Short mmCIF file of C-alpha atoms in Angstrom, two decimals:
data_model
loop_
_atom_site.label_atom_id
_atom_site.label_comp_id
_atom_site.label_asym_id
_atom_site.label_seq_id
_atom_site.Cartn_x
_atom_site.Cartn_y
_atom_site.Cartn_z
CA ILE N 1 -43.68 32.01 9.46
CA SER N 2 -42.89 35.68 8.85
CA LEU N 3 -41.73 34.91 5.31
CA GLY N 4 -44.94 33.01 4.73
CA LEU N 5 -46.99 35.97 5.96
CA VAL N 6 -45.07 38.33 3.70
CA GLY N 7 -45.67 36.01 0.77
CA SER N 8 -49.32 35.77 1.63
CA GLU N 9 -49.66 39.54 1.92
CA MET N 10 -47.96 39.96 -1.46
CA CYS N 11 -50.40 37.51 -3.06
CA ILE N 12 -53.36 39.38 -1.56
CA ARG N 13 -51.95 42.70 -2.75
CA ASP N 14 -51.24 41.38 -6.26
CA ARG N 15 -54.73 39.89 -6.46
CA TYR N 16 -56.23 43.19 -5.33
CA ILE N 17 -54.25 45.09 -7.97
CA ALA N 18 -55.30 42.61 -10.65
CA GLU N 19 -58.95 42.90 -9.62
CA ARG N 20 -58.78 46.69 -9.70
CA LYS N 21 -57.25 46.61 -13.18
CA TYR N 22 -59.99 44.26 -14.34
CA GLU N 23 -62.69 46.50 -12.88
CA MET N 24 -61.14 49.51 -14.59
CA ALA N 25 -60.97 47.66 -17.90
CA ILE N 26 -64.66 46.75 -17.65
CA HIS N 27 -65.53 50.37 -16.83
CA VAL N 28 -63.52 51.63 -19.80
CA ILE N 29 -65.06 49.12 -22.20
CA ASN N 30 -68.58 49.98 -21.05
CA GLU N 31 -67.87 53.69 -21.46
CA ALA N 32 -66.34 53.14 -24.90
CA LYS N 33 -69.46 51.27 -26.02
CA ARG N 34 -71.55 54.33 -25.12
CA CYS N 35 -69.78 56.41 -27.79
CA LEU N 36 -72.15 57.22 -30.69
CA ASN N 37 -69.28 57.64 -33.17
CA CYS N 38 -70.78 60.91 -34.34
CA LYS N 39 -70.19 61.99 -37.94
CA LYS N 40 -69.34 65.44 -36.61
CA PRO N 41 -67.52 64.65 -33.32
CA MET N 42 -68.07 67.65 -31.06
CA CYS N 43 -65.84 66.00 -28.45
CA ARG N 44 -62.89 66.44 -30.79
CA GLU N 45 -63.88 70.04 -31.49
CA GLY N 46 -63.93 70.70 -27.76
CA CYS N 47 -60.42 69.30 -27.28
CA PRO N 48 -57.72 72.00 -27.65
CA ILE N 49 -55.39 69.49 -29.31
CA HIS N 50 -58.16 67.78 -31.34
CA THR N 51 -57.55 64.27 -30.05
CA PRO N 52 -59.06 61.78 -32.58
CA ILE N 53 -61.52 60.54 -29.97
CA PRO N 54 -64.04 58.54 -32.06
CA ASP N 55 -61.21 56.89 -34.05
CA MET N 56 -59.38 56.10 -30.82
CA ILE N 57 -62.48 54.52 -29.27
CA HIS N 58 -63.45 52.61 -32.43
CA THR N 59 -59.93 51.19 -32.80
CA PHE N 60 -59.89 50.23 -29.12
CA LEU N 61 -63.21 48.39 -29.37
CA GLU N 62 -61.96 46.61 -32.51
CA GLY N 63 -59.29 45.06 -30.27
CA ASP N 64 -56.25 47.04 -31.41
CA ILE N 65 -55.31 48.93 -28.27
CA ASN N 66 -51.75 49.45 -29.54
CA GLN N 67 -52.95 51.22 -32.68
CA ALA N 68 -55.29 53.33 -30.56
CA GLY N 69 -52.39 54.23 -28.27
CA GLU N 70 -50.14 55.09 -31.18
CA MET N 71 -52.63 57.49 -32.76
CA VAL N 72 -53.17 59.23 -29.41
CA PHE N 73 -49.44 59.56 -28.65
CA GLU N 74 -48.65 60.89 -32.13
CA ASN N 75 -51.32 63.52 -31.68
CA ASN N 76 -50.35 64.35 -28.09
CA PRO N 77 -47.03 63.19 -26.57
CA LEU N 78 -48.44 64.07 -23.13
CA SER N 79 -51.67 62.11 -23.52
CA ILE N 80 -51.26 60.28 -20.19
CA VAL N 81 -50.84 63.56 -18.36
CA CYS N 82 -53.70 65.32 -20.14
CA SER N 83 -56.06 62.40 -19.53
CA LEU N 84 -55.58 63.00 -15.81
CA ILE N 85 -55.47 66.78 -15.40
CA CYS N 86 -57.37 68.33 -18.31
CA ASN N 87 -60.54 70.30 -17.68
CA HIS N 88 -62.56 67.55 -19.34
CA GLU N 89 -65.96 68.83 -18.31
CA ASN N 90 -65.38 71.99 -20.36
CA GLN N 91 -63.49 70.32 -23.19
CA CYS N 92 -64.01 66.84 -24.70
CA GLU N 93 -66.59 65.50 -22.26
CA GLY N 94 -68.35 68.84 -22.02
CA HIS N 95 -68.92 68.78 -25.78
CA CYS N 96 -70.10 65.14 -25.95
CA VAL N 97 -73.64 65.06 -27.36
CA LEU N 98 -74.70 62.66 -24.59
CA ASN N 99 -73.98 65.45 -22.13
CA ARG N 100 -77.09 67.31 -23.31
CA LYS N 101 -79.56 64.90 -21.73
CA GLY N 102 -77.46 62.78 -19.41
CA SER N 103 -73.89 61.77 -18.67
CA PRO N 104 -71.15 62.19 -21.29
CA VAL N 105 -68.83 59.40 -22.31
CA HIS N 106 -65.96 59.38 -19.79
CA ILE N 107 -63.38 60.05 -22.48
CA SER N 108 -60.67 60.85 -19.95
CA SER N 109 -60.83 57.34 -18.47
CA ILE N 110 -60.69 55.73 -21.90
CA GLU N 111 -57.76 57.87 -23.03
CA ASN N 112 -55.88 57.23 -19.80
CA TYR N 113 -56.37 53.46 -20.02
CA ILE N 114 -55.21 53.35 -23.65
CA SER N 115 -52.26 55.72 -23.08
CA GLU N 116 -51.09 53.89 -19.96
CA ASN N 117 -51.23 50.57 -21.78
CA TYR N 118 -49.30 51.88 -24.78
CA PHE N 119 -46.67 54.07 -23.15
CA ASP N 120 -44.34 51.36 -21.85
CA LYS N 121 -44.55 49.56 -25.20
CA LEU N 122 -43.53 52.74 -27.01
CA GLY N 123 -40.19 52.22 -28.73
CA PHE N 124 -37.96 54.36 -30.92
CA SER N 125 -35.85 52.78 -33.60
CA GLY N 126 -34.52 53.60 -37.03
CA ILE N 127 -34.17 57.32 -36.31
CA GLU N 128 -31.57 58.76 -38.67
CA LYS N 129 -29.59 61.61 -37.15
CA ASN N 130 -29.27 64.76 -39.26
CA GLY N 131 -26.28 66.26 -37.47
CA LEU N 132 -28.04 69.35 -36.09
CA LYS N 133 -28.39 70.29 -32.43
CA ALA N 134 -31.33 71.96 -30.74
CA GLY N 135 -31.36 73.23 -27.17
CA ILE N 136 -34.51 73.06 -25.03
CA ILE N 137 -34.59 75.41 -22.05
CA GLY N 138 -37.14 74.09 -19.57
CA SER N 139 -38.62 70.60 -19.23
CA GLY N 140 -42.26 71.44 -18.62
CA PRO N 141 -45.11 70.43 -20.96
CA ALA N 142 -43.88 72.62 -23.82
CA GLY N 143 -40.24 71.55 -23.49
CA ILE N 144 -41.03 67.84 -23.33
CA THR N 145 -43.32 68.11 -26.37
CA ILE N 146 -40.74 69.95 -28.48
CA ALA N 147 -37.95 67.58 -27.40
CA VAL N 148 -39.91 64.43 -28.28
CA ILE N 149 -41.00 65.69 -31.70
CA LEU N 150 -37.60 67.00 -32.78
CA ALA N 151 -35.71 63.97 -31.46
CA GLN N 152 -37.96 61.72 -33.54
CA ARG N 153 -37.01 63.81 -36.57
CA GLY N 154 -33.31 63.19 -36.08
CA TYR N 155 -32.14 66.23 -34.13
CA ASP N 156 -29.60 65.98 -31.31
CA ILE N 157 -31.54 67.37 -28.35
CA THR N 158 -30.31 68.66 -25.00
CA ILE N 159 -32.76 69.73 -22.30
CA PHE N 160 -31.57 72.31 -19.78
CA GLU N 161 -33.57 72.15 -16.55
CA SER N 162 -32.97 74.61 -13.72
CA ARG N 163 -34.25 72.18 -11.07
CA GLU N 164 -33.05 68.71 -10.14
CA LYS N 165 -35.87 66.82 -11.89
CA ILE N 166 -37.80 67.23 -15.14
CA GLY N 167 -41.45 68.17 -15.37
CA GLY N 168 -41.66 71.89 -14.68
CA VAL N 169 -45.16 72.80 -13.58
CA LEU N 170 -46.20 69.14 -13.91
CA ARG N 171 -43.84 68.23 -11.08
CA TYR N 172 -43.61 71.42 -9.05
CA GLY N 173 -47.04 72.97 -9.58
CA ILE N 174 -49.49 70.04 -9.55
CA PRO N 175 -49.97 67.90 -6.42
CA GLU N 176 -49.18 64.20 -6.32
CA PHE N 177 -52.84 63.29 -5.74
CA ARG N 178 -53.74 64.84 -9.10
CA LEU N 179 -50.66 63.77 -11.08
CA PRO N 180 -48.46 60.94 -9.75
CA LYS N 181 -44.82 61.93 -10.20
CA SER N 182 -43.97 58.36 -11.24
CA ILE N 183 -45.42 59.30 -14.63
CA LEU N 184 -42.72 61.95 -15.04
CA GLU N 185 -40.01 59.43 -14.21
CA ARG N 186 -41.37 57.21 -16.98
CA TYR N 187 -41.22 60.17 -19.35
CA LYS N 188 -37.63 60.77 -18.35
CA GLU N 189 -36.74 57.21 -19.34
CA LYS N 190 -38.45 57.66 -22.71
CA LEU N 191 -36.55 60.89 -23.32
CA ILE N 192 -33.30 59.08 -22.63
CA GLU N 193 -34.35 56.22 -24.93
CA LEU N 194 -34.81 58.83 -27.65
CA GLY N 195 -31.20 59.90 -27.17
CA ILE N 196 -32.13 63.18 -25.51
CA LYS N 197 -29.54 64.54 -23.08
CA ILE N 198 -30.77 66.12 -19.86
CA ARG N 199 -28.80 68.68 -17.86
CA PRO N 200 -30.48 69.14 -14.47
CA ASN N 201 -29.67 72.00 -12.07
CA THR N 202 -28.65 74.16 -15.03
CA ALA N 203 -30.26 77.58 -15.16
CA ILE N 204 -29.65 79.34 -18.48
CA GLY N 205 -28.93 83.02 -17.91
CA THR N 206 -26.63 82.46 -14.94
CA THR N 207 -23.43 80.47 -15.55
CA ILE N 208 -24.45 79.55 -19.11
CA SER N 209 -26.02 82.02 -21.53
CA VAL N 210 -28.01 81.62 -24.72
CA ASP N 211 -25.03 83.07 -26.61
CA ASP N 212 -22.86 80.29 -25.16
CA MET N 213 -25.30 77.75 -26.59
CA PHE N 214 -25.13 79.24 -30.08
CA ARG N 215 -21.34 79.32 -29.78
CA ASP N 216 -21.35 75.59 -29.04
CA GLY N 217 -23.22 74.68 -32.18
CA TYR N 218 -26.92 74.69 -31.35
CA SER N 219 -28.81 75.52 -34.55
CA ALA N 220 -31.98 76.57 -32.75
CA ILE N 221 -32.98 77.18 -29.16
CA PHE N 222 -36.39 76.76 -27.60
CA ILE N 223 -37.45 78.62 -24.45
CA GLY N 224 -40.18 77.00 -22.39
CA THR N 225 -39.37 78.21 -18.91
CA GLY N 226 -42.94 78.73 -17.73
CA VAL N 227 -44.11 81.34 -15.24
CA TRP N 228 -42.62 81.02 -11.75
CA LYS N 229 -42.75 84.59 -10.42
CA PRO N 230 -45.82 84.96 -8.17
CA ASN N 231 -48.16 87.88 -8.77
CA THR N 232 -48.54 90.05 -5.70
CA LEU N 233 -51.48 91.87 -4.13
CA HIS N 234 -49.48 95.02 -3.31
CA ILE N 235 -51.20 95.38 0.04
CA LYS N 236 -49.79 95.86 3.52
CA GLY N 237 -48.66 92.66 5.22
CA GLU N 238 -47.36 90.60 2.28
CA THR N 239 -43.86 90.37 3.81
CA LEU N 240 -45.05 88.84 7.09
CA GLY N 241 -43.56 85.50 8.07
CA ASN N 242 -46.80 83.54 7.83
CA VAL N 243 -47.59 84.68 4.26
CA HIS N 244 -46.68 82.52 1.26
CA TYR N 245 -47.32 82.31 -2.48
CA ALA N 246 -49.12 79.38 -4.08
CA ILE N 247 -46.49 78.45 -6.67
CA ASN N 248 -43.79 78.42 -3.98
CA TYR N 249 -45.89 76.31 -1.62
CA LEU N 250 -46.77 73.73 -4.26
CA THR N 251 -43.11 73.33 -5.20
CA ASN N 252 -42.43 71.62 -1.87
CA PRO N 253 -45.29 71.64 0.67
CA ASP N 254 -43.34 69.48 3.11
CA VAL N 255 -41.07 72.36 4.16
CA TYR N 256 -43.97 74.58 5.28
CA ARG N 257 -45.63 74.70 8.70
CA LEU N 258 -48.95 76.41 8.06
CA GLY N 259 -50.70 75.73 11.35
CA ASP N 260 -54.31 74.67 11.88
CA THR N 261 -56.08 77.41 9.90
CA VAL N 262 -55.19 78.67 6.43
CA ASN N 263 -56.63 81.51 4.36
CA ILE N 264 -56.17 81.31 0.57
CA ILE N 265 -56.61 84.45 -1.52
CA GLY N 266 -57.64 83.54 -5.07
CA ALA N 267 -59.94 80.88 -6.49
CA GLY N 268 -58.31 79.36 -9.56
CA ASN N 269 -57.20 75.75 -10.03
CA SER N 270 -53.93 76.57 -8.31
CA ALA N 271 -55.85 77.77 -5.24
CA MET N 272 -57.79 74.49 -5.20
CA ASP N 273 -54.52 72.55 -5.38
CA VAL N 274 -53.11 74.58 -2.50
CA ALA N 275 -56.24 74.17 -0.39
CA ARG N 276 -56.43 70.39 -0.82
CA THR N 277 -52.70 70.01 -0.29
CA ALA N 278 -52.81 72.04 2.93
CA LEU N 279 -55.54 69.77 4.32
CA ARG N 280 -53.45 66.73 3.46
CA HIS N 281 -50.53 68.26 5.33
CA GLY N 282 -52.35 68.77 8.60
CA ALA N 283 -54.39 71.96 8.31
CA LYS N 284 -57.75 71.62 10.04
CA LYS N 285 -59.58 74.54 8.43
CA VAL N 286 -58.86 75.95 4.97
CA THR N 287 -60.86 78.82 3.47
CA VAL N 288 -60.71 80.11 -0.11
CA PHE N 289 -61.61 83.77 -0.67
CA SER N 290 -62.81 85.12 -4.01
CA ARG N 291 -63.93 88.50 -5.36
CA SER N 292 -66.63 86.82 -7.42
CA ASP N 293 -68.99 83.90 -6.97
CA HIS N 294 -67.94 82.80 -10.47
CA LEU N 295 -64.81 80.95 -9.37
CA ALA N 296 -61.92 80.78 -11.83
CA ALA N 297 -61.27 77.11 -11.05
CA SER N 298 -63.02 74.35 -12.97
CA GLN N 299 -66.24 73.10 -11.40
CA ARG N 300 -64.76 69.64 -10.94
CA GLU N 301 -61.81 71.01 -8.94
CA VAL N 302 -64.16 73.12 -6.84
CA ASP N 303 -66.34 70.08 -6.16
CA TYR N 304 -63.32 68.03 -5.09
CA ALA N 305 -62.19 70.85 -2.81
CA LYS N 306 -65.62 71.03 -1.16
CA ILE N 307 -65.67 67.27 -0.65
CA ASP N 308 -62.24 67.54 1.00
CA GLY N 309 -63.66 70.13 3.41
CA VAL N 310 -62.49 73.42 1.90
CA GLU N 311 -64.71 76.39 2.81
CA PHE N 312 -65.47 79.31 0.48
CA VAL N 313 -66.16 83.01 1.02
CA VAL N 314 -67.11 85.13 -2.01
CA HIS N 315 -67.66 88.80 -2.81
CA VAL N 316 -64.76 89.93 -0.62
CA GLU N 317 -61.44 91.64 -1.30
CA PRO N 318 -58.31 91.68 0.90
CA VAL N 319 -57.24 95.09 2.19
CA GLU N 320 -54.52 94.09 4.67
CA ILE N 321 -52.74 90.99 5.95
CA VAL N 322 -51.96 90.94 9.66
CA ASP N 323 -50.21 88.49 11.97
CA ASP N 324 -53.38 86.65 12.89
CA GLY N 325 -55.22 86.65 9.55
CA VAL N 326 -56.52 88.79 6.69
CA ILE N 327 -58.79 91.81 6.75
CA PHE N 328 -61.34 91.61 3.93
CA VAL N 329 -63.92 94.13 2.78
CA GLU N 330 -67.24 93.04 1.30
CA LEU N 331 -68.00 93.83 -2.35
CA GLU N 332 -71.23 94.83 -4.04
CA CYS N 333 -72.21 94.53 -7.69
CA ASP N 334 -73.63 97.49 -9.61
CA GLY N 335 -75.74 95.22 -11.82
CA LYS N 336 -73.32 95.51 -14.73
CA GLY N 337 -70.77 93.08 -13.35
CA ASN N 338 -68.60 95.73 -11.68
CA LEU N 339 -67.65 95.07 -8.06
CA SER N 340 -66.82 97.79 -5.55
CA PRO N 341 -66.03 97.73 -1.80
CA ILE N 342 -68.71 98.51 0.76
CA ARG N 343 -67.44 100.97 3.36
CA GLY N 344 -67.51 99.83 6.95
CA THR N 345 -67.67 96.11 6.15
CA GLU N 346 -64.01 95.37 6.87
CA ASN N 347 -63.71 92.14 8.81
CA LEU N 348 -60.79 90.08 10.10
CA TYR N 349 -60.79 86.42 9.06
CA GLN N 350 -58.35 84.81 11.43
CA ALA N 351 -55.79 82.26 10.26
CA ASP N 352 -52.38 80.91 11.22
CA SER N 353 -51.14 81.29 7.62
CA THR N 354 -52.14 83.05 4.41
CA ILE N 355 -51.38 81.82 0.90
CA ILE N 356 -51.73 84.16 -2.09
CA ALA N 357 -52.86 82.33 -5.24
CA ILE N 358 -53.48 84.96 -7.94
CA SER N 359 -51.46 83.42 -10.78
CA GLN N 360 -47.87 84.21 -11.71
CA GLY N 361 -45.64 85.72 -14.40
CA PRO N 362 -42.25 84.94 -15.96
CA LYS N 363 -38.85 85.52 -14.45
CA ASP N 364 -36.47 87.66 -16.50
CA ARG N 365 -33.24 85.69 -16.08
CA ILE N 366 -32.91 84.74 -19.76
CA VAL N 367 -34.28 87.99 -21.18
CA SER N 368 -31.94 90.12 -19.09
CA THR N 369 -28.87 88.19 -20.32
CA THR N 370 -29.86 87.78 -23.98
CA THR N 371 -29.90 90.55 -26.56
CA GLY N 372 -32.68 90.78 -29.13
CA LEU N 373 -35.50 89.20 -27.11
CA GLU N 374 -38.56 91.40 -26.73
CA VAL N 375 -41.20 90.99 -24.03
CA ASN N 376 -44.64 92.53 -23.60
CA GLU N 377 -45.89 94.61 -20.68
CA LYS N 378 -46.40 91.44 -18.62
CA GLY N 379 -42.85 90.23 -19.24
CA LEU N 380 -44.01 87.46 -21.58
CA LEU N 381 -41.88 86.69 -24.62
CA VAL N 382 -43.10 88.22 -27.87
CA THR N 383 -43.51 85.65 -30.65
CA ASN N 384 -45.35 85.27 -33.94
CA THR N 385 -47.92 82.54 -34.53
CA PHE N 386 -45.11 80.02 -35.18
CA GLY N 387 -43.31 80.65 -31.90
CA GLU N 388 -40.49 82.66 -33.46
CA THR N 389 -39.17 85.26 -31.04
CA THR N 390 -37.68 88.59 -32.07
CA ARG N 391 -34.21 87.01 -32.26
CA ASP N 392 -33.35 84.69 -35.12
CA GLY N 393 -33.03 81.04 -34.14
CA ILE N 394 -34.82 81.39 -30.79
CA PHE N 395 -38.33 80.01 -30.39
CA ALA N 396 -40.72 79.91 -27.45
CA SER N 397 -44.13 78.60 -26.41
CA GLY N 398 -46.09 77.60 -23.35
CA ASP N 399 -46.80 79.81 -20.36
CA VAL N 400 -43.73 82.01 -20.92
CA VAL N 401 -45.48 83.23 -24.10
CA ARG N 402 -49.18 83.03 -23.28
CA GLY N 403 -49.21 83.28 -19.50
CA ALA N 404 -50.56 80.60 -17.19
CA LYS N 405 -52.70 78.38 -19.42
CA THR N 406 -53.62 74.70 -19.44
CA VAL N 407 -51.18 71.89 -20.16
CA VAL N 408 -53.05 70.73 -23.24
CA GLU N 409 -52.99 74.25 -24.71
CA ALA N 410 -49.23 74.37 -24.20
CA VAL N 411 -48.80 71.01 -25.94
CA ALA N 412 -51.06 71.98 -28.86
CA TYR N 413 -49.18 75.22 -29.52
CA SER N 414 -45.80 73.55 -29.03
CA LYS N 415 -46.56 71.09 -31.85
CA GLN N 416 -46.79 74.07 -34.23
CA VAL N 417 -43.57 75.50 -32.84
CA ALA N 418 -41.77 72.18 -33.31
CA ASP N 419 -42.75 72.25 -36.99
CA ALA N 420 -41.46 75.82 -37.29
CA MET N 421 -38.15 74.88 -35.65
CA ASP N 422 -37.87 71.89 -37.97
CA ASP N 423 -38.41 74.11 -41.04
CA TYR N 424 -35.91 76.65 -39.75
CA MET N 425 -33.18 74.08 -39.14
CA LYS N 426 -33.86 72.34 -42.46
CA GLY N 427 -33.22 75.74 -44.07
CA LEU N 428 -29.88 75.92 -42.28
CA MET N 429 -29.08 72.39 -43.43
CA HIS N 430 -29.89 73.33 -47.02
CA GLU N 431 -27.63 76.38 -46.84
CA ARG N 432 -24.87 74.20 -45.38
CA ASP N 433 -25.15 71.72 -48.24
CA LEU N 434 -24.97 74.37 -50.97
#
C-alpha cells in the first residue's frame, strides 16, 4: 500500500510539474507574440550586452527554439543567470516601447525559457586544441565567461577557485530564492565538458603565486576575483558581537543567529537580499535604513522586500552601534541634494543584530604577492579598455576592476577581454612558430 501511495504521489507531482511547464510555455508564447519587432529595437539598446531580443523572439515564434537558444548563448554565456537576476525594469524591459503606455514585453521570461530549454542540449565538439594554456583566477561571472569563450577557441583552461564551489558572487552573494544554485552545478558540468580543469579551494597569492603559474607554462592569466572585502562605516560599535557585514552573511546565512529584530544599514540590492534572507531564517522584524529616499536598490527588489515584510526608514545616518541597536541621526536636505545631520535628533532603533550593507572592495592577496600590478585608490586593478593590466600577460575584468557592478555588465566587458587575451596569445603562438 505504501509503495502504491508513493507511486501515486509521484504521478501527482509529475503531473503538477508538467502542468506548470505548460502554463509557463503558454505565458511565454503570449508574451513573445506581443513583441512589435521594432526596426530600431530599444530593448536591445537598453541591454548592457545587447542581447538580440527581436531576433531571438522571432526565431522562437518561427518554431526554432534551438536556434534562438544558440544565438542567445553565443551572445551571453550566462544568459540563464541574467534572465533571472538582471535589473530588467531599467534595462531591456524598461526600454520596450510598450512600456510607455502599458506593460512591456516580459523579455526576461522569454529569455529564461529559451535559455533553459537550450542549455542542456548545448554540446561542444570538434574543438581543435592550440597547445596554449590560460589560467583563470576566480569562477564568478567574469571568470566563467572568459573560460567558456577561450576553451571554445582551443585553449587549455584551468580555473582556480578559492572556495569549494564555483560561482563566486553568483553562489555566495545572491540568495537561493533569487538564483537557484542548481544552475551553477549545471554550469560546472558544461565547463568540464569543455575540457576546463577546476581547482577548488585554491587561493592564488597564498601557497601558489601568479609567478608560479607563468613558470608552469600559462601563456596568459586572467584575474576575476571580485570584491569580497566589506566597506566599513568607521563608527563606534562595529566590532560588537552582534554586528555583521552583508557579503559575509550572504556567504552562509545558516551559521548566523540574528535574533528576532535586525537593522540593516544600506539600501542597495545586497541590502534587499540580506533583509529577505534574514526573514526567511527566522527574523520577525527587519528594517532597512537609508540616507536618502532614493534607494540604491532596483524598484523591483524594493517591492519584493516590502511584500516580504521589510520595513524602511529614510533620511537617517548611523552615528553609533550599541549592544541593543543602532543610534541614528535624522538628516535634512538643503534643497540642492546635500544632506546634513539635524542636531538633537539622535534616536536608538533597537535590534538584536545589525548588518552593514554598504558595498565592498577587493582583497589585496594577489596584488601584494605579484610585482607589476597597479591598483587605484580603491584597490581596484588598473586596466586599459581591453582588460590588460600593468603587467604583461595578466588581464582582469569584473568587479575587481570596476567595483561592484551588475552580472551582465561583468559578462559584457569580459567578452572584450576574452578577445584581447585571444589576440595576445595568438601573438605568442606566432612568435613561437617563427
